[in-house]
PDB file of C-alpha atoms in Angstrom:
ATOM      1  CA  UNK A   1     101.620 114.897 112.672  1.00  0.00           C
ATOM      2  CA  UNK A   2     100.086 112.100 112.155  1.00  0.00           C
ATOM      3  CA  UNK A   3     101.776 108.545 111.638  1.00  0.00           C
ATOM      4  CA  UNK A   4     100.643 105.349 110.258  1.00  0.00           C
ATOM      5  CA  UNK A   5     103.045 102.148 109.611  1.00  0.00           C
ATOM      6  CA  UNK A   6     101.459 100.055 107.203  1.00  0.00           C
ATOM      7  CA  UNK A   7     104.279  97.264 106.242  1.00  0.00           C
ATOM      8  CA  UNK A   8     104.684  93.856 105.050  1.00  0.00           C
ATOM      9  CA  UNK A   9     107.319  93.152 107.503  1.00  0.00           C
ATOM     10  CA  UNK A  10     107.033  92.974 111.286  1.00  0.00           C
ATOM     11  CA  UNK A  11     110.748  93.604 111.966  1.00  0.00           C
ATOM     12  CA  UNK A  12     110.057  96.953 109.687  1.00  0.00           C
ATOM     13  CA  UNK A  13     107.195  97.978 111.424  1.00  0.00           C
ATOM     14  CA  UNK A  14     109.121  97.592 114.972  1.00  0.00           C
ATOM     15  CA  UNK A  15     111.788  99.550 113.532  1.00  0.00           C
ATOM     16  CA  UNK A  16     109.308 102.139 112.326  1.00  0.00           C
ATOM     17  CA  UNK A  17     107.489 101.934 115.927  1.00  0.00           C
ATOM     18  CA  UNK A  18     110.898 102.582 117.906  1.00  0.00           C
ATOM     19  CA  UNK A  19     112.548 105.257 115.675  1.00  0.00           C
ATOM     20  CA  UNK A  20     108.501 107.292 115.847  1.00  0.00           C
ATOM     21  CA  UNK A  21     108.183 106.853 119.307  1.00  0.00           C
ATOM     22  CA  UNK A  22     112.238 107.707 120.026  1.00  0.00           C
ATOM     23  CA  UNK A  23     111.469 111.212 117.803  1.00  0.00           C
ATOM     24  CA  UNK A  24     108.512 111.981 119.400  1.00  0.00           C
ATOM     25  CA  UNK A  25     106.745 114.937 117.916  1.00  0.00           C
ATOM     26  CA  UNK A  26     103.483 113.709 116.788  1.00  0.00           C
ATOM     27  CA  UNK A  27      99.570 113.457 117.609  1.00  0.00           C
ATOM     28  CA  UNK A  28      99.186 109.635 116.417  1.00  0.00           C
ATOM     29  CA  UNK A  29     101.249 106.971 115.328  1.00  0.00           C
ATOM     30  CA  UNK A  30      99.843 103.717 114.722  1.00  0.00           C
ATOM     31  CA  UNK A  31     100.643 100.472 112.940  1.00  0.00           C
ATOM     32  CA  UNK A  32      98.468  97.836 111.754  1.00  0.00           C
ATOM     33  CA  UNK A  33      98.553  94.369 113.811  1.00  0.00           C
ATOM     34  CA  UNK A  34      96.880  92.718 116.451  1.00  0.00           C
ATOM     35  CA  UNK A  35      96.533  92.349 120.272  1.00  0.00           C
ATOM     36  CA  UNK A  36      99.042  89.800 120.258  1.00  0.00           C
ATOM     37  CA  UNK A  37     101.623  91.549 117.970  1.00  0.00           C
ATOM     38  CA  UNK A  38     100.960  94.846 120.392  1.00  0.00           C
ATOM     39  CA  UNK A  39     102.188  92.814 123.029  1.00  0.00           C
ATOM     40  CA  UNK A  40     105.408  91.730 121.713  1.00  0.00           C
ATOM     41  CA  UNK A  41     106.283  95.428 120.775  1.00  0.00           C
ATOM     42  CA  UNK A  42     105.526  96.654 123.825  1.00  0.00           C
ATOM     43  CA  UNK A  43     107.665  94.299 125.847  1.00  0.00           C
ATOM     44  CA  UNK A  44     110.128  94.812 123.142  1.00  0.00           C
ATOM     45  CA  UNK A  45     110.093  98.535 123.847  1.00  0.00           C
ATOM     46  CA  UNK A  46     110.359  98.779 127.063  1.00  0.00           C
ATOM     47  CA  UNK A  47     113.195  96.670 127.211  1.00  0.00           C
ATOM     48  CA  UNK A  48     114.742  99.277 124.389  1.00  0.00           C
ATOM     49  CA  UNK A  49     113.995 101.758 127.638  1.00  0.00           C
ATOM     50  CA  UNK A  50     110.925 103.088 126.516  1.00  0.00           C
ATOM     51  CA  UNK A  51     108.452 104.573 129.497  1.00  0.00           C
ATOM     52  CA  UNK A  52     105.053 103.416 130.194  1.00  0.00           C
ATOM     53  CA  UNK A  53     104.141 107.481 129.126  1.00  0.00           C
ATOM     54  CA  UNK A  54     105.519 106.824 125.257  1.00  0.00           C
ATOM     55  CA  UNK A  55     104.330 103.652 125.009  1.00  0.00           C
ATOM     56  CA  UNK A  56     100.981 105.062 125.813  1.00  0.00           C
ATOM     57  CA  UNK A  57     100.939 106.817 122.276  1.00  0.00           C
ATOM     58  CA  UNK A  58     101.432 104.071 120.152  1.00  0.00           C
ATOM     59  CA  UNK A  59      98.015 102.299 118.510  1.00  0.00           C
ATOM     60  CA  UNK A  60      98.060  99.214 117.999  1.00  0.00           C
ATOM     61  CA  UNK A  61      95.187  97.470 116.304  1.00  0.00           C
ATOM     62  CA  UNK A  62      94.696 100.369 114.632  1.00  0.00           C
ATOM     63  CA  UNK A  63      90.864 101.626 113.311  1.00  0.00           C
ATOM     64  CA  UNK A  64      87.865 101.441 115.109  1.00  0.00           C
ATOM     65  CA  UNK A  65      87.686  98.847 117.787  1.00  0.00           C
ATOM     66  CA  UNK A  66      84.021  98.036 117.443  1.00  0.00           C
ATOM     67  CA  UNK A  67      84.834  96.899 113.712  1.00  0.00           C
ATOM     68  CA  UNK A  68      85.991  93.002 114.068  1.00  0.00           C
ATOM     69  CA  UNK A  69      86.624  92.158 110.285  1.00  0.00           C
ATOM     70  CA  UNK A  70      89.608  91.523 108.872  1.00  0.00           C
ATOM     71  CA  UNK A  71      88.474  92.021 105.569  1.00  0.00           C
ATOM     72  CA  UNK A  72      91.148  95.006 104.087  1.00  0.00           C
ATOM     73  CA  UNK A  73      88.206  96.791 102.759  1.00  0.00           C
ATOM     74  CA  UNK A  74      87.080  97.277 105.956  1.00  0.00           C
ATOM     75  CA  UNK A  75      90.075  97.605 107.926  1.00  0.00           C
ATOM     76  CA  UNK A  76      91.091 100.753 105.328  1.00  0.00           C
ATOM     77  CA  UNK A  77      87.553 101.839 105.658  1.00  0.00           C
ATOM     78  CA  UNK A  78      88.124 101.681 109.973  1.00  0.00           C
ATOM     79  CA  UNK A  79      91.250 103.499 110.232  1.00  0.00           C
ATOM     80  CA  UNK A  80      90.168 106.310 107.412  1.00  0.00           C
ATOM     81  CA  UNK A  81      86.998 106.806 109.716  1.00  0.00           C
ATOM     82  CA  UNK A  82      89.212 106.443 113.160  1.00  0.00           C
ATOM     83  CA  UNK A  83      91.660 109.140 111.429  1.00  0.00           C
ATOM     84  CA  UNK A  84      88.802 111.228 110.505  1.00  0.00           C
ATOM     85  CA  UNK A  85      87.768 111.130 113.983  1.00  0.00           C
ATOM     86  CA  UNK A  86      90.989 111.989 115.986  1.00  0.00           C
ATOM     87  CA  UNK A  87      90.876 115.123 113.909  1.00  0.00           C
ATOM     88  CA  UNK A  88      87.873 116.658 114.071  1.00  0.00           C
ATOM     89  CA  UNK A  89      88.070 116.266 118.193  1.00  0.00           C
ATOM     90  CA  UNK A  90      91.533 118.224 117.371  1.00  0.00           C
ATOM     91  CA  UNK A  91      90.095 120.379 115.773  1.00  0.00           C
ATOM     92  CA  UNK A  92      87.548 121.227 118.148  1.00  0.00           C
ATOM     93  CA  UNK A  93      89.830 120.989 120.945  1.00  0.00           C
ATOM     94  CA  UNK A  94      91.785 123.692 119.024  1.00  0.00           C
ATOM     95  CA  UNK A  95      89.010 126.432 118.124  1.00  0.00           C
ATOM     96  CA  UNK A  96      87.366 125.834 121.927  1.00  0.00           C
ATOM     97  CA  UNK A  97      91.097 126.687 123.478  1.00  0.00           C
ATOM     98  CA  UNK A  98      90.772 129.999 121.024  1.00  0.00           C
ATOM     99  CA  UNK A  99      87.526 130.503 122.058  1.00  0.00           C
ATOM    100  CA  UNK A 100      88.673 130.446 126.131  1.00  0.00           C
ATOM    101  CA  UNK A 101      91.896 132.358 125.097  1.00  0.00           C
ATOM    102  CA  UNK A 102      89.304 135.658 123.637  1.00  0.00           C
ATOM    103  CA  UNK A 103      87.743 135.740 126.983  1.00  0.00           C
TER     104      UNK A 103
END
């Protein structure tokens, strides 16, 4: 599964964070914010006992990095792509791990 927080609200969005990351159980979760607001979470969520390994699967600025606009066009444009991305290299992880498995 795939998970993207997309709110209005940053006390939302860190409630959204903590109860993904606490269930676990999915390939991507990422919410939309900057550098500075992945900070605060992070420090946040380790204090709420999260490890270093969880906190590793949270994205946050989300889309491709190499975009800089903040334009919503192409933000929603970015993470659509970055999306698109993650899952054709699951996808290919997938069918090469069936290929190994036939041999």
């Amino acid at each position: 599964a795939y998970g993207l927080i997309l709110t209005h609200d940053h006390a939302l969005d860190y409630a959204l964070v903590s109860a993904g990351l606490a269930g676990g159980g999915f390939g991507y979760l990422g919410v939309i914010g900057s550098k500075t607001k992945r900070a605060r979470f992070l420090s946040r969520l380790r204090d709420d006992g999260f490890s270093d390994a969880v906190l590793d699967r949270l994205t946050c600025p989300i889309g491709l990095p190499q975009l800089k606009s903040k334009a919503p066009e192409v933000i929603a444009v970015s993470v659509a792509a970055d999306l698109l991305m993650r899952l054709e290299a699951a996808r290919v992880t997938h069918d090469e791990g069936i290929s190994r498995a036939s041999l």
